[in-house]
PDB file of C-alpha atoms in Angstrom:
ATOM      1  CA  MET A   1       0.000   0.000   0.000  1.00 45.00           C
ATOM      2  CA  THR A   2       1.436   3.393  -0.933  1.00 45.00           C
ATOM      3  CA  HIS A   3       1.078   6.376   1.335  1.00 47.00           C
ATOM      4  CA  PRO A   4       0.730   9.990   0.101  1.00 52.00           C
ATOM      5  CA  TYR A   5       3.303  11.300   2.612  1.00 50.00           C
ATOM      6  CA  SER A   6       7.075  10.908   2.526  1.00 48.00           C
ATOM      7  CA  PRO A   7       8.645   8.762   5.271  1.00 43.00           C
ATOM      8  CA  ARG A   8      10.378  11.893   6.644  1.00 45.00           C
ATOM      9  CA  ALA A   9       7.090  13.804   6.919  1.00 47.00           C
ATOM     10  CA  LEU A  10       5.422  10.826   8.618  1.00 44.00           C
ATOM     11  CA  SER A  11       8.234  10.490  11.151  1.00 41.00           C
ATOM     12  CA  LEU A  12       7.943  14.172  12.019  1.00 48.00           C
ATOM     13  CA  VAL A  13       4.165  13.870  12.320  1.00 48.00           C
ATOM     14  CA  ALA A  14       4.718  10.943  14.689  1.00 44.00           C
ATOM     15  CA  ALA A  15       7.169  13.026  16.729  1.00 45.00           C
ATOM     16  CA  ILE A  16       4.511  15.689  17.188  1.00 49.00           C
ATOM     17  CA  ALA A  17       1.875  13.125  18.129  1.00 46.00           C
ATOM     18  CA  LEU A  18       4.209  11.626  20.719  1.00 43.00           C
ATOM     19  CA  GLY A  19       4.753  15.043  22.256  1.00 48.00           C
ATOM     20  CA  GLY A  20       8.466  15.348  21.561  1.00 47.00           C
ATOM     21  CA  GLY A  21       9.828  18.470  23.229  1.00 45.00           C
ATOM     22  CA  GLY A  22      11.877  21.199  21.660  1.00 46.00           C
ATOM     23  CA  PRO A  23      11.415  22.991  18.374  1.00 47.00           C
ATOM     24  CA  LEU A  24       9.412  21.324  15.662  1.00 47.00           C
ATOM     25  CA  LEU A  25      10.066  21.726  11.956  1.00 48.00           C
ATOM     26  CA  LEU A  26       8.130  20.080   9.161  1.00 45.00           C
ATOM     27  CA  PRO A  27       9.696  20.300   5.691  1.00 45.00           C
ATOM     28  CA  ALA A  28       7.874  21.997   2.844  1.00 45.00           C
ATOM     29  CA  ALA A  29       7.070  19.676  -0.039  1.00 44.00           C
ATOM     30  CA  ALA A  30       8.658  20.529  -3.372  1.00 34.00           C
ATOM     31  CA  TRP A  31       5.191  20.783  -4.923  1.00 36.00           C
ATOM     32  CA  ALA A  32       3.921  23.324  -2.386  1.00 43.00           C
ATOM     33  CA  GLN A  33       1.103  25.442  -3.702  1.00 43.00           C
ATOM     34  CA  GLU A  34       0.846  29.166  -3.189  1.00 44.00           C
ATOM     35  CA  GLU A  35      -0.609  30.202   0.161  1.00 44.00           C
ATOM     36  CA  SER A  36      -3.628  31.734  -1.560  1.00 54.00           C
ATOM     37  CA  ALA A  37      -4.560  28.554  -3.478  1.00 82.00           C
ATOM     38  CA  ALA A  38      -7.406  26.619  -1.857  1.00 90.00           C
ATOM     39  CA  ARG A  39      -7.240  22.842  -1.670  1.00 93.00           C
ATOM     40  CA  HIS A  40      -9.313  20.074  -0.103  1.00 95.00           C
ATOM     41  CA  TYR A  41      -8.429  18.778   3.368  1.00 96.00           C
ATOM     42  CA  ASP A  42      -9.886  15.861   5.298  1.00 95.00           C
ATOM     43  CA  ILE A  43      -8.264  15.926   8.724  1.00 96.00           C
ATOM     44  CA  PRO A  44     -10.242  14.375  11.602  1.00 96.00           C
ATOM     45  CA  ALA A  45     -10.649  15.852  15.078  1.00 95.00           C
ATOM     46  CA  GLU A  46      -7.529  14.634  16.875  1.00 95.00           C
ATOM     47  CA  PRO A  47      -4.613  15.880  19.017  1.00 95.00           C
ATOM     48  CA  LEU A  48      -3.602  19.309  17.741  1.00 94.00           C
ATOM     49  CA  GLY A  49       0.024  18.357  17.052  1.00 93.00           C
ATOM     50  CA  THR A  50      -1.068  15.420  14.902  1.00 94.00           C
ATOM     51  CA  ALA A  51      -3.599  17.513  12.974  1.00 95.00           C
ATOM     52  CA  LEU A  52      -1.057  20.274  12.349  1.00 94.00           C
ATOM     53  CA  GLY A  53       1.497  17.727  11.142  1.00 93.00           C
ATOM     54  CA  GLU A  54      -0.992  16.268   8.668  1.00 94.00           C
ATOM     55  CA  PHE A  55      -2.004  19.742   7.535  1.00 94.00           C
ATOM     56  CA  ALA A  56       1.603  20.862   6.987  1.00 93.00           C
ATOM     57  CA  ALA A  57       2.369  17.742   4.952  1.00 93.00           C
ATOM     58  CA  GLN A  58      -0.747  18.155   2.803  1.00 93.00           C
ATOM     59  CA  ALA A  59      -0.348  21.932   2.383  1.00 92.00           C
ATOM     60  CA  GLY A  60       3.380  21.737   1.671  1.00 90.00           C
ATOM     61  CA  ILE A  61       4.354  24.281   4.305  1.00 92.00           C
ATOM     62  CA  LEU A  62       7.168  24.478   6.815  1.00 91.00           C
ATOM     63  CA  LEU A  63       5.582  24.602  10.260  1.00 90.00           C
ATOM     64  CA  SER A  64       7.752  25.694  13.171  1.00 88.00           C
ATOM     65  CA  ALA A  65       6.600  25.398  16.775  1.00 86.00           C
ATOM     66  CA  ASP A  66       7.638  24.313  20.216  1.00 88.00           C
ATOM     67  CA  ALA A  67       5.889  20.934  20.621  1.00 86.00           C
ATOM     68  CA  ASN A  68       4.933  21.954  24.182  1.00 90.00           C
ATOM     69  CA  LEU A  69       2.537  24.537  22.717  1.00 92.00           C
ATOM     70  CA  THR A  70       0.279  21.805  21.320  1.00 92.00           C
ATOM     71  CA  GLU A  71       0.553  19.426  24.270  1.00 92.00           C
ATOM     72  CA  ASN A  72      -2.839  18.285  25.621  1.00 94.00           C
ATOM     73  CA  LYS A  73      -4.723  20.314  22.998  1.00 95.00           C
ATOM     74  CA  ARG A  74      -7.197  18.983  20.457  1.00 93.00           C
ATOM     75  CA  SER A  75      -8.049  20.125  16.984  1.00 93.00           C
ATOM     76  CA  PRO A  76     -11.634  20.304  15.736  1.00 92.00           C
ATOM     77  CA  GLY A  77     -10.434  18.772  12.464  1.00 94.00           C
ATOM     78  CA  LEU A  78     -10.627  20.235   8.995  1.00 95.00           C
ATOM     79  CA  ARG A  79     -12.892  19.052   6.201  1.00 96.00           C
ATOM     80  CA  GLY A  80     -13.445  20.983   3.010  1.00 96.00           C
ATOM     81  CA  ARG A  81     -11.669  23.455   0.746  1.00 96.00           C
ATOM     82  CA  TYR A  82      -9.414  26.034   2.411  1.00 95.00           C
ATOM     83  CA  THR A  83      -6.384  28.207   1.737  1.00 93.00           C
ATOM     84  CA  VAL A  84      -3.406  27.593   4.001  1.00 92.00           C
ATOM     85  CA  ARG A  85      -4.274  30.635   6.109  1.00 91.00           C
ATOM     86  CA  GLU A  86      -7.944  29.622   6.445  1.00 94.00           C
ATOM     87  CA  GLY A  87      -7.040  26.026   7.283  1.00 94.00           C
ATOM     88  CA  LEU A  88      -4.582  27.015   9.981  1.00 94.00           C
ATOM     89  CA  THR A  89      -7.085  29.442  11.486  1.00 93.00           C
ATOM     90  CA  ARG A  90      -9.688  26.669  11.638  1.00 94.00           C
ATOM     91  CA  LEU A  91      -7.304  24.091  13.124  1.00 95.00           C
ATOM     92  CA  LEU A  92      -6.070  26.530  15.773  1.00 94.00           C
ATOM     93  CA  GLU A  93      -9.581  27.644  16.780  1.00 92.00           C
ATOM     94  CA  ASP A  94      -9.907  27.894  20.593  1.00 91.00           C
ATOM     95  CA  SER A  95      -6.338  26.583  21.075  1.00 93.00           C
ATOM     96  CA  GLY A  96      -4.837  29.824  22.359  1.00 92.00           C
ATOM     97  CA  LEU A  97      -2.355  29.680  19.481  1.00 93.00           C
ATOM     98  CA  THR A  98      -1.927  31.736  16.344  1.00 91.00           C
ATOM     99  CA  ALA A  99      -0.066  31.228  13.072  1.00 91.00           C
ATOM    100  CA  ARG A 100       2.420  33.841  11.863  1.00 91.00           C
ATOM    101  CA  PHE A 101       3.679  33.642   8.289  1.00 89.00           C
ATOM    102  CA  VAL A 102       7.446  34.130   8.390  1.00 88.00           C
ATOM    103  CA  GLU A 103       7.786  33.568   4.636  1.00 86.00           C
ATOM    104  CA  GLU A 104       5.405  32.449   1.894  1.00 81.00           C
ATOM    105  CA  ASN A 105       5.489  28.766   2.904  1.00 85.00           C
ATOM    106  CA  THR A 106       6.953  29.069   6.401  1.00 90.00           C
ATOM    107  CA  VAL A 107       4.668  29.406   9.398  1.00 91.00           C
ATOM    108  CA  ALA A 108       5.522  29.835  13.075  1.00 90.00           C
ATOM    109  CA  LEU A 109       3.028  28.907  15.790  1.00 91.00           C
ATOM    110  CA  GLU A 110       2.888  31.257  18.748  1.00 91.00           C
ATOM    111  CA  PRO A 111       0.695  31.818  21.778  1.00 92.00           C
ATOM    112  CA  ALA A 112      -2.155  34.137  20.823  1.00 88.00           C
ATOM    113  CA  ALA A 113      -1.876  37.610  22.290  1.00 81.00           C
ATOM    114  CA  THR A 114      -4.341  38.299  25.045  1.00 72.00           C
ATOM    115  CA  THR A 115      -5.345  41.707  26.262  1.00 66.00           C
ATOM    116  CA  GLN A 116      -6.676  42.265  29.737  1.00 67.00           C
ATOM    117  CA  LEU A 117      -8.363  45.612  30.192  1.00 70.00           C
ATOM    118  CA  ALA A 118      -8.559  47.295  33.567  1.00 75.00           C
ATOM    119  CA  PRO A 119     -12.042  47.647  35.083  1.00 80.00           C
ATOM    120  CA  LEU A 120     -13.863  50.738  33.879  1.00 76.00           C
ATOM    121  CA  THR A 121     -16.557  52.649  35.738  1.00 80.00           C
ATOM    122  CA  VAL A 122     -18.987  54.651  33.639  1.00 80.00           C
ATOM    123  CA  ILE A 123     -21.006  57.432  35.246  1.00 82.00           C
ATOM    124  CA  GLY A 124     -23.672  59.135  33.218  1.00 77.00           C
ATOM    125  CA  ALA A 125     -26.358  61.731  33.587  1.00 77.00           C
ATOM    126  CA  THR A 126     -29.306  62.648  31.464  1.00 78.00           C
ATOM    127  CA  GLU A 127     -29.871  66.154  30.207  1.00 77.00           C
ATOM    128  CA  ASN A 128     -33.341  67.643  30.440  1.00 75.00           C
ATOM    129  CA  ALA A 129     -34.387  69.646  27.392  1.00 63.00           C
TER     130      ALA A 129
END
């Protein structure tokens, strides 16, 4: 049985799934499509690291992240036609992570920025006409 992924890509996907620490790099495939080109994905809901590994292999992108960022997180999966940016946004939904494009086919995963605003008291009065 032939598999659509290279042995190197599969070993890196396995490393993510097993929660290997340290930086994670997935190689871009030689046939990588432009970021703006939509393609079909069928990635089930599964551990986030595994889903991102499958996505990177299918999309032909270089995905860089600390494996600890995806530890104990799940992906909702991805089914349908998406650009790379749309697909990553969907996979990272509610994960607390964001994708930053470093180059056309190179993406870094980072913790999403959070903003905490100080409490605000509003006092108002009505004006009688």
